[in-house]
CSV table of C-alpha atoms in Angstrom, one decimal:
chain,number,residue,atom,x,y,z
A,1,MET,CA,80.5,50.8,-13.0
A,2,ALA,CA,78.0,47.9,-13.3
A,3,VAL,CA,74.4,48.7,-13.9
A,4,THR,CA,71.6,46.2,-13.0
A,5,GLY,CA,68.3,46.5,-14.7
A,6,THR,CA,65.0,45.3,-13.1
A,7,THR,CA,62.0,44.6,-15.2
A,8,VAL,CA,58.7,45.6,-13.6
A,9,ALA,CA,55.4,44.3,-14.9
A,10,VAL,CA,52.5,46.7,-14.7
A,11,ALA,CA,48.9,45.5,-15.0
A,12,ILE,CA,46.3,48.0,-16.4
A,13,THR,CA,42.6,47.4,-16.2
A,14,LEU,CA,40.8,49.1,-19.1
A,15,PRO,CA,37.3,50.6,-18.6
A,16,ALA,CA,34.3,49.0,-20.2
A,17,PRO,CA,33.3,50.4,-23.5
A,18,ALA,CA,31.2,53.5,-23.1
A,19,GLY,CA,27.5,52.8,-23.0
A,20,ALA,CA,28.0,49.0,-23.2
A,21,GLU,CA,26.4,48.3,-19.9
A,22,ASP,CA,24.4,50.4,-17.5
A,23,THR,CA,25.4,48.4,-14.4
A,24,PRO,CA,28.5,49.9,-12.7
A,25,GLY,CA,31.3,47.4,-12.1
A,26,ALA,CA,30.0,44.9,-14.5
A,27,ARG,CA,33.4,44.6,-16.3
A,28,GLY,CA,37.1,45.0,-15.6
A,29,THR,CA,37.4,42.6,-12.6
A,30,VAL,CA,38.0,39.2,-14.1
A,31,ALA,CA,41.3,39.9,-15.7
A,32,ALA,CA,42.8,41.3,-12.6
A,33,GLY,CA,41.8,38.2,-10.6
A,34,ALA,CA,43.1,35.9,-13.3
A,35,ASP,CA,46.5,37.7,-13.3
A,36,ALA,CA,46.7,37.4,-9.5
A,37,ALA,CA,45.9,33.7,-9.6
A,38,GLY,CA,48.5,33.2,-12.3
A,39,ALA,CA,51.1,35.1,-10.3
A,40,ALA,CA,50.4,33.0,-7.2
A,41,GLY,CA,50.7,29.8,-9.2
A,42,ALA,CA,54.0,30.9,-10.7
A,43,SER,CA,55.5,31.9,-7.4
A,44,GLY,CA,54.3,28.7,-5.6
A,45,GLY,CA,55.7,26.4,-8.3
A,46,GLY,CA,54.1,23.0,-8.1
A,47,ALA,CA,53.1,23.2,-4.5
A,48,ALA,CA,49.5,24.3,-5.1
A,49,GLY,CA,49.0,21.5,-7.5
A,50,GLN,CA,50.4,18.9,-5.1
A,51,GLY,CA,48.2,20.2,-2.3
A,52,GLU,CA,45.1,19.9,-4.4
A,53,ALA,CA,45.9,16.4,-5.7
A,54,GLY,CA,43.9,14.7,-3.0
A,55,THR,CA,40.7,16.5,-3.8
A,56,GLN,CA,40.8,17.2,-7.5
A,57,ALA,CA,42.1,15.0,-10.3
A,58,ALA,CA,44.6,16.6,-12.7
A,59,GLY,CA,42.9,18.3,-15.6
A,60,SER,CA,39.4,18.0,-14.1
A,61,ALA,CA,37.1,21.0,-13.8
A,62,PRO,CA,36.7,22.5,-10.3
A,63,ALA,CA,33.3,22.2,-8.6
A,64,PRO,CA,30.9,25.1,-9.3
A,65,ALA,CA,31.0,27.9,-6.8
A,66,THR,CA,28.0,28.5,-4.6
A,67,VAL,CA,26.8,31.8,-3.1
A,68,ALA,CA,25.6,31.7,0.4
A,69,PRO,CA,22.1,33.3,0.8
A,70,PRO,CA,21.9,36.6,2.7
A,71,PRO,CA,20.8,36.4,6.3
A,72,VAL,CA,17.1,36.6,6.9
A,73,GLU,CA,16.0,40.1,7.8
A,74,GLY,CA,14.0,40.4,10.9
A,75,ALA,CA,10.8,42.4,11.2
A,76,ARG,CA,12.5,45.0,13.4
A,77,GLY,CA,16.0,46.4,13.5
A,78,VAL,CA,18.0,47.0,16.6
A,79,GLY,CA,19.7,50.3,17.7
A,80,SER,CA,21.2,52.1,14.7
A,81,ASP,CA,20.5,49.3,12.2
A,82,PRO,CA,19.0,50.5,9.0
A,83,LEU,CA,15.2,50.4,8.9
A,84,THR,CA,14.0,46.9,7.7
A,85,ASP,CA,11.5,46.6,4.9
A,86,ASP,CA,8.7,46.0,7.4
A,87,GLU,CA,9.7,49.1,9.4
A,88,LEU,CA,9.8,51.2,6.2
A,89,ALA,CA,6.3,50.1,5.2
A,90,ARG,CA,4.9,50.6,8.7
A,91,ALA,CA,6.4,54.0,9.1
A,92,GLU,CA,5.0,55.3,5.8
A,93,GLN,CA,1.5,53.9,6.7
A,94,LEU,CA,1.6,55.4,10.2
A,95,ALA,CA,2.7,58.8,8.8
A,96,LEU,CA,-0.3,59.0,6.4
A,97,THR,CA,-2.9,60.4,8.7
A,98,PRO,CA,-6.2,59.7,6.9
A,99,PRO,CA,-8.0,63.1,7.2
A,100,ALA,CA,-5.2,65.1,5.9
A,101,ALA,CA,-4.0,62.6,3.3
A,102,ALA,CA,-7.3,62.7,1.5
A,103,ALA,CA,-6.9,66.4,0.6
A,104,GLN,CA,-3.3,66.0,-0.5
A,105,GLU,CA,-2.0,65.2,-4.0
A,106,ASN,CA,0.9,63.1,-5.4
A,107,VAL,CA,3.0,63.9,-8.5
A,108,GLU,CA,0.4,62.4,-10.8
A,109,GLY,CA,-2.5,64.4,-9.2
A,110,GLY,CA,-3.8,61.4,-7.4
A,111,ARG,CA,-5.1,61.3,-3.8
A,112,GLY,CA,-2.5,61.4,-1.0
A,113,PRO,CA,0.9,63.1,-0.8
A,114,GLN,CA,4.0,62.0,-2.8
A,115,HIS,CA,6.3,59.8,-0.7
A,116,LEU,CA,9.9,61.0,-1.0
A,117,ALA,CA,12.0,59.2,1.7
A,118,THR,CA,11.9,57.3,5.0
A,119,GLU,CA,15.0,57.3,7.2
A,120,LEU,CA,15.9,56.3,10.7
A,121,ALA,CA,15.6,59.3,13.0
A,122,ASP,CA,18.4,60.4,15.1
A,123,PRO,CA,18.3,58.7,18.5
A,124,GLN,CA,17.4,60.7,21.6
A,125,PRO,CA,19.8,60.7,24.5
A,126,GLY,CA,19.1,57.8,26.9
A,127,ASP,CA,16.3,56.5,24.7
A,128,ASP,CA,16.8,53.4,22.5
A,129,THR,CA,13.3,53.7,20.9
A,130,ARG,CA,13.5,53.4,17.1
A,131,ARG,CA,11.9,56.3,15.2
A,132,ALA,CA,11.5,57.1,11.5
A,133,ASP,CA,11.4,60.4,9.7
A,134,VAL,CA,9.0,60.2,6.8
A,135,ARG,CA,9.0,62.9,4.1
A,136,PHE,CA,6.2,63.6,1.7
A,137,TYR,CA,5.4,66.3,-0.9
A,138,ASP,CA,1.9,67.7,-1.2
A,139,TYR,CA,1.4,68.9,-4.7
A,140,ALA,CA,-1.9,70.4,-3.9
A,141,ARG,CA,-0.2,73.0,-1.6
A,142,ASP,CA,3.4,72.7,-2.7
A,143,GLU,CA,4.6,71.8,0.8
A,144,LEU,CA,7.2,69.4,2.1
A,145,ILE,CA,5.7,67.4,5.0
A,146,THR,CA,8.0,65.7,7.5
A,147,ARG,CA,6.6,63.4,10.2
A,148,THR,CA,8.5,61.5,12.9
A,149,VAL,CA,6.9,58.2,13.8
A,150,ASN,CA,7.6,56.2,17.0
A,151,LEU,CA,7.9,52.6,15.7
A,152,ASP,CA,7.3,51.2,19.2
A,153,THR,CA,4.1,53.0,20.0
A,154,GLY,CA,2.9,53.6,16.4
A,155,LYS,CA,2.3,57.3,17.1
A,156,VAL,CA,3.3,60.3,15.1
A,157,GLU,CA,5.3,62.4,17.6
A,158,ARG,CA,6.2,65.4,15.4
A,159,SER,CA,4.8,66.8,12.2
A,160,GLY,CA,5.7,69.9,10.2
A,161,ALA,CA,5.1,71.5,6.8
A,162,GLN,CA,7.5,73.8,4.9
A,163,LYS,CA,7.2,75.8,1.7
A,164,GLY,CA,10.1,76.6,-0.6
A,165,VAL,CA,12.1,73.5,0.5
A,166,GLN,CA,12.9,71.1,-2.3
A,167,PRO,CA,14.8,67.9,-1.4
A,168,SER,CA,16.1,65.5,-4.0
A,169,ALA,CA,13.6,64.1,-6.4
A,170,HIS,CA,12.0,60.6,-6.0
A,171,PRO,CA,12.3,58.1,-8.9
A,172,GLU,CA,8.5,58.3,-9.4
A,173,GLU,CA,8.8,62.1,-9.8
A,174,LEU,CA,11.6,61.7,-12.4
A,175,ARG,CA,9.5,59.2,-14.3
A,176,GLU,CA,6.5,61.6,-14.4
A,177,ALA,CA,8.8,64.4,-15.6
A,178,LEU,CA,10.0,62.2,-18.4
A,179,GLU,CA,6.4,61.3,-19.3
A,180,LEU,CA,5.6,65.1,-19.5
A,181,ILE,CA,8.6,65.7,-21.7
A,182,LEU,CA,7.6,62.9,-24.2
A,183,ALA,CA,4.0,64.2,-24.2
A,184,SER,CA,5.2,67.8,-24.8
A,185,PRO,CA,6.0,69.3,-28.3
A,186,LEU,CA,9.5,69.9,-26.8
A,187,GLY,CA,9.9,66.1,-26.6
A,188,LYS,CA,10.1,65.8,-30.4
A,189,GLY,CA,13.8,66.2,-30.4
A,190,VAL,CA,14.2,63.5,-27.8
A,191,LYS,CA,12.2,61.1,-29.9
A,192,GLU,CA,14.2,61.9,-33.0
A,193,ASP,CA,17.5,61.4,-31.2
A,194,TYR,CA,16.3,58.0,-29.9
A,195,GLU,CA,15.3,56.9,-33.4
A,196,ASP,CA,18.6,58.1,-34.8
A,197,ALA,CA,20.5,56.0,-32.2
A,198,THR,CA,18.4,52.9,-32.4
A,199,GLY,CA,16.3,52.9,-35.6
A,200,LYS,CA,13.2,52.4,-33.4
A,201,GLU,CA,10.4,54.7,-32.3
A,202,LEU,CA,10.4,56.0,-28.7
A,203,THR,CA,7.0,55.3,-27.2
A,204,SER,CA,7.6,54.6,-23.5
A,205,THR,CA,9.8,55.8,-20.6
A,206,ALA,CA,10.8,52.2,-20.2
A,207,GLN,CA,13.0,52.5,-23.3
A,208,LEU,CA,15.3,55.0,-21.6
A,209,TRP,CA,17.6,55.1,-18.6
A,210,PHE,CA,17.1,58.4,-16.7
A,211,ASN,CA,18.1,60.2,-13.6
A,212,GLY,CA,17.9,63.8,-12.4
A,213,ASP,CA,17.3,66.1,-9.5
A,214,ALA,CA,15.6,69.3,-8.4
A,215,TYR,CA,16.1,72.3,-10.6
A,216,ARG,CA,17.4,75.2,-8.4
A,217,PRO,CA,17.0,78.5,-10.1
A,218,TYR,CA,19.4,80.4,-7.8
A,219,ARG,CA,22.2,78.4,-9.4
A,220,GLU,CA,21.3,79.6,-12.9
A,221,ALA,CA,22.6,82.7,-14.6
A,222,ASP,CA,19.4,83.2,-16.7
A,223,VAL,CA,16.0,81.9,-15.6
A,224,PRO,CA,13.1,82.1,-18.1
A,225,PRO,CA,9.9,83.7,-16.8
A,226,GLN,CA,8.2,80.3,-16.9
A,227,LEU,CA,10.6,79.0,-14.3
A,228,VAL,CA,10.8,81.9,-11.8
A,229,ARG,CA,8.5,80.0,-9.4
A,230,CYS,CA,10.8,76.9,-9.3
A,231,GLY,CA,11.8,76.5,-5.6
A,232,GLU,CA,8.2,77.4,-4.6
A,233,HIS,CA,7.1,74.9,-7.3
A,234,ARG,CA,8.6,71.4,-7.6
A,235,CYS,CA,10.9,71.5,-10.7
A,236,VAL,CA,13.3,68.9,-12.0
A,237,ARG,CA,16.0,68.5,-14.7
A,238,LEU,CA,16.8,65.1,-16.2
A,239,VAL,CA,19.7,63.3,-17.8
A,240,THR,CA,18.7,60.4,-20.2
A,241,LYS,CA,20.2,57.8,-22.4
A,242,VAL,CA,19.3,54.8,-24.5
A,243,LEU,CA,19.4,51.6,-22.5
A,244,ASN,CA,23.0,50.4,-22.8
A,245,GLY,CA,23.5,53.0,-25.5
A,246,ALA,CA,24.0,56.6,-26.4
A,247,TRP,CA,23.2,59.6,-24.2
A,248,ILE,CA,20.3,61.8,-25.2
A,249,ASP,CA,20.7,65.4,-24.0
A,250,THR,CA,17.6,66.6,-22.0
A,251,ARG,CA,19.5,68.9,-19.7
A,252,ASN,CA,18.0,72.0,-21.4
A,253,LEU,CA,14.4,70.8,-20.7
A,254,ILE,CA,13.1,71.8,-17.2
A,255,VAL,CA,9.9,70.2,-16.0
A,256,ASP,CA,7.7,72.1,-13.5
A,257,LEU,CA,5.9,69.2,-11.9
A,258,SER,CA,3.6,71.5,-9.9
A,259,ALA,CA,2.4,73.3,-13.0
A,260,ARG,CA,3.0,70.2,-15.3
A,261,THR,CA,4.8,72.3,-17.9
A,262,VAL,CA,8.1,71.8,-19.9
A,263,THR,CA,10.4,74.7,-20.6
A,264,ARG,CA,13.5,74.9,-22.7
A,265,VAL,CA,16.5,76.8,-21.2
A,266,GLY,CA,19.8,78.0,-22.7
């Protein structure tokens, strides 16, 4: 009995070193493209070189690649297109009704509610008008405010306020939470971990990468007394790391943004 063996080449793309870069997809793509180009050249023999002889001399470097600029974004979108930058800015401005906004507070305690998100509203049957749902959080009253703005007429068509509803945290809220951690006695361990990892002093939130979301006590087995109002209050939990470096564990530090306090859990 004759046995025929076939050799199979398997290409494996290794992940980037942990913590080397904070930009996803920054590595691991060039080698695969190079292998594919080499395989194509091998299977095509000298045909590719002959076809290019008229435009490129042998051994010369190829012309540098150029990237086409993105299309110019219009002031207004059409149909279900995402909201343009102009529409986002206009919707937020229209949703901030002056009399009420003056009495509301943002995450830093400043005048006006904290902007959370602006999204294209669901279309109404038989109506092509573009509307935007704008969400704010009023720290003065611990209320989520949602307003629907008609981008054609410039009018606020619907407005509502809810207590005890905590959507995902805005980057400005996460930054303020990190500021409160670093200013708190509980932030001492974070500063020590940073110095151990870098040999430098941690003095600013700009020295850290961070992310996080709302802390939801109903998911926790043991909630400290200081955090029982989270859900009514706006509370967040962060994950942090040195820029392009090691993780710093802050998951056991919960920040109550409404009360401006930091509590250790676990």
